[in-house]
PDB file of C-alpha atoms in Angstrom:
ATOM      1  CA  UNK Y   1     124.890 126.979  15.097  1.00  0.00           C
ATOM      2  CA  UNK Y   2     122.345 128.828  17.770  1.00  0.00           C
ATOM      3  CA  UNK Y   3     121.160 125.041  18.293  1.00  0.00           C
ATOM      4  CA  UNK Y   4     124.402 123.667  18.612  1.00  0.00           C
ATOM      5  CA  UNK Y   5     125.661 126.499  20.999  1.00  0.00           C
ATOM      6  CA  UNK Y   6     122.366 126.386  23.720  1.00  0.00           C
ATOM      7  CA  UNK Y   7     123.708 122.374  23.771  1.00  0.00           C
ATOM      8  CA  UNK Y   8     126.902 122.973  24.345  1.00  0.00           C
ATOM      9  CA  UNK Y   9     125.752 125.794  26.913  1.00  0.00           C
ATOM     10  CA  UNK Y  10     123.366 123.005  28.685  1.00  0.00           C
ATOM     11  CA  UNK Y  11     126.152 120.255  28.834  1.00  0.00           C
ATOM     12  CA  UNK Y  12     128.741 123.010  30.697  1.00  0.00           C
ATOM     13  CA  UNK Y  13     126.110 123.735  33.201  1.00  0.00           C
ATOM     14  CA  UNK Y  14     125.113 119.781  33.594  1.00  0.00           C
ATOM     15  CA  UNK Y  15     129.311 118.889  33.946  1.00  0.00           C
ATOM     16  CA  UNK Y  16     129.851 121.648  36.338  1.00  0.00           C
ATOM     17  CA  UNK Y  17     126.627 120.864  38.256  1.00  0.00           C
ATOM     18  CA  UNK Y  18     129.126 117.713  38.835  1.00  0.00           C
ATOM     19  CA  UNK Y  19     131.439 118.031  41.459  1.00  0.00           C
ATOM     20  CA  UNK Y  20     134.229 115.714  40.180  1.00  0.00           C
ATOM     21  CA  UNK Y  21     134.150 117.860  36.912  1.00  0.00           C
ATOM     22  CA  UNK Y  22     133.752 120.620  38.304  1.00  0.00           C
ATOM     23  CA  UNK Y  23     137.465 121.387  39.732  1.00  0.00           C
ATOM     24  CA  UNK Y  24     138.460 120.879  36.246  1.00  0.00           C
ATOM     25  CA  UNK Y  25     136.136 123.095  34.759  1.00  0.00           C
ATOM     26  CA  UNK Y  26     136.819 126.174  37.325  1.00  0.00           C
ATOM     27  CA  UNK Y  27     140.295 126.533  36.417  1.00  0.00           C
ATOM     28  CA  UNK Y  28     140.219 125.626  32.869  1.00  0.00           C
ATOM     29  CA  UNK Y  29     142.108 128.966  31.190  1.00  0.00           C
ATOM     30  CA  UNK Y  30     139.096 131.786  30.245  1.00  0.00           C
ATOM     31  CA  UNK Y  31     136.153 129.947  30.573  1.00  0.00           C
ATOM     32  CA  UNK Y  32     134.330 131.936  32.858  1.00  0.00           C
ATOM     33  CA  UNK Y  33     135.877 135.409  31.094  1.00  0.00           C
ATOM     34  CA  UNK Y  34     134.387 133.727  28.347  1.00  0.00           C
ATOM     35  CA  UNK Y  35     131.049 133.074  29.892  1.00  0.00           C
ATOM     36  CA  UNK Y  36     130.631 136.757  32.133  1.00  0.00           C
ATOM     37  CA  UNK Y  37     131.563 138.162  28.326  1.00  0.00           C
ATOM     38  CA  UNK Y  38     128.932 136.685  26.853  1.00  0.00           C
ATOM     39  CA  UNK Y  39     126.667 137.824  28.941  1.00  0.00           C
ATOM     40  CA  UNK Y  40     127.596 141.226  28.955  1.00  0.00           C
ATOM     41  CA  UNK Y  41     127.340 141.483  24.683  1.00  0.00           C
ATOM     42  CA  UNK Y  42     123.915 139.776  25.317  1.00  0.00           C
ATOM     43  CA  UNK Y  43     122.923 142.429  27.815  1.00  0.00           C
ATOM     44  CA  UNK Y  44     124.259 145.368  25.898  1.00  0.00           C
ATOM     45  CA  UNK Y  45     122.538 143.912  22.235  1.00  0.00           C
ATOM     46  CA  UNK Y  46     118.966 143.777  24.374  1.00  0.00           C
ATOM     47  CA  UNK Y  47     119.530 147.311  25.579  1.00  0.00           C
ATOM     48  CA  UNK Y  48     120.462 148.526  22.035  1.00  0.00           C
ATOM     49  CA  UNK Y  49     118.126 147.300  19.530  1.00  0.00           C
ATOM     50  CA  UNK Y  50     114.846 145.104  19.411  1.00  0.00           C
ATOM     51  CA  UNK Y  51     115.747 141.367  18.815  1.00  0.00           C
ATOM     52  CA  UNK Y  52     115.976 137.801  20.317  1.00  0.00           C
ATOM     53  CA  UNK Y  53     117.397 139.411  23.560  1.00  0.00           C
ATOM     54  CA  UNK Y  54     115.258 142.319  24.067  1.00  0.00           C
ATOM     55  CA  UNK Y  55     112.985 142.556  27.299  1.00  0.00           C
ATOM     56  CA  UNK Y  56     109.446 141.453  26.689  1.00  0.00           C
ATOM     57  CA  UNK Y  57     106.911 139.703  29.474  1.00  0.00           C
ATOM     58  CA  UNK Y  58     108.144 136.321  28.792  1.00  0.00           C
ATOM     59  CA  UNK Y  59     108.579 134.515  32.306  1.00  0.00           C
ATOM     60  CA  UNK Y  60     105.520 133.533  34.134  1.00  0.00           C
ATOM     61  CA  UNK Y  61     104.797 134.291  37.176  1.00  0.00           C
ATOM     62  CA  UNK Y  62     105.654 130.847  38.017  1.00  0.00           C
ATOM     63  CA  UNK Y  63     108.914 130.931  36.809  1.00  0.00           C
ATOM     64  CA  UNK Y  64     108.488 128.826  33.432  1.00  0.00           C
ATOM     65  CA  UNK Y  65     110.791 129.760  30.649  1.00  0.00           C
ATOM     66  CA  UNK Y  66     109.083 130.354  27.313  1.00  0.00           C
ATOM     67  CA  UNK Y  67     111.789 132.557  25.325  1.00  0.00           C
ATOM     68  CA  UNK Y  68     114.494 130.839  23.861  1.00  0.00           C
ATOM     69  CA  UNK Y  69     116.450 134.209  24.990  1.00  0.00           C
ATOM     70  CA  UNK Y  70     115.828 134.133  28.601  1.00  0.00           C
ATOM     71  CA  UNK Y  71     116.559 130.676  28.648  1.00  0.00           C
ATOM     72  CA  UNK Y  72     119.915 131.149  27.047  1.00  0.00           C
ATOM     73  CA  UNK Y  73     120.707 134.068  29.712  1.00  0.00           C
ATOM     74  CA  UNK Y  74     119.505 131.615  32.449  1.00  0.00           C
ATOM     75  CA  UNK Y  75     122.154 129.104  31.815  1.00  0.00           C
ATOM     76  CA  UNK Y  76     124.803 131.339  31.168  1.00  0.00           C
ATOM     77  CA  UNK Y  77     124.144 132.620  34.837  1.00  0.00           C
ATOM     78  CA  UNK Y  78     123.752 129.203  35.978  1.00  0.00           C
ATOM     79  CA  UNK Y  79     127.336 128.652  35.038  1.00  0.00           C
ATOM     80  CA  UNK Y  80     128.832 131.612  36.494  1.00  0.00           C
ATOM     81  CA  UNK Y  81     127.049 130.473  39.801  1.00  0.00           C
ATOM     82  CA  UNK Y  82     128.725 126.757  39.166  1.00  0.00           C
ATOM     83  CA  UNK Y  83     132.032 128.034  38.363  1.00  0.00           C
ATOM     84  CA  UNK Y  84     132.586 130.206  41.117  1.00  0.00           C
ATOM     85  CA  UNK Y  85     131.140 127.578  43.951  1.00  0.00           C
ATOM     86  CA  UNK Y  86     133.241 127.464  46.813  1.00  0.00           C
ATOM     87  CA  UNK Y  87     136.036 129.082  44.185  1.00  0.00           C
ATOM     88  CA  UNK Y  88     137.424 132.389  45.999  1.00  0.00           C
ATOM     89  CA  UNK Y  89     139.390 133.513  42.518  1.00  0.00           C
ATOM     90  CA  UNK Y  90     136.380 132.776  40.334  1.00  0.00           C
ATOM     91  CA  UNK Y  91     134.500 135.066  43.289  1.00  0.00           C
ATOM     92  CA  UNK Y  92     136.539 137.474  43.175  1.00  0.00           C
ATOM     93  CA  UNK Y  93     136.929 137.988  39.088  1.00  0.00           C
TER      94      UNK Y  93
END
């Protein structure tokens, strides 16, 4: 399922990386709700207790990914970025 959802994850940030999809995608009903609350329970489960999502010294200085975790954050925040582009109500939410 973890697999499944960082796949899913990828191909939303790939089709709104698109700009033909990507009108769709901004307006489609709670997606980025969805996303930004995601993120926040991710956040929150780092701060609270040591597991996938807790802070450790896992991005080089170079900027390579090698956590699964951070990776996972990274895209999520990727597709906030993509689905408020140019969007002034996905801005402002």
């Amino acid at each position: 399922e973890a697999l499944a959802t960082i796949r899913l994850l990828d191909v939303l940030c790939e089709m709104t990386a698109n700009t033909e999809l990507l009108g769709y995608l901004q307006v489609f009903p709670g997606l980025l709700e969805r996303v930004i609350d995601l993120l926040r329970m991710i956040h929150v489960a780092a701060k609270e207790t040591t597991n996938i999502f807790s802070t450790c010294g896992c991005v080089r200085a170079e900027g390579d990914i090698s956590n699964v975790a951070e990776g996972f954050k990274s895209h999520l925040i990727r597709l906030i970025g993509n689905l408020c582009y140019k969007n002034k109500d996905n801005q402002d939410k």
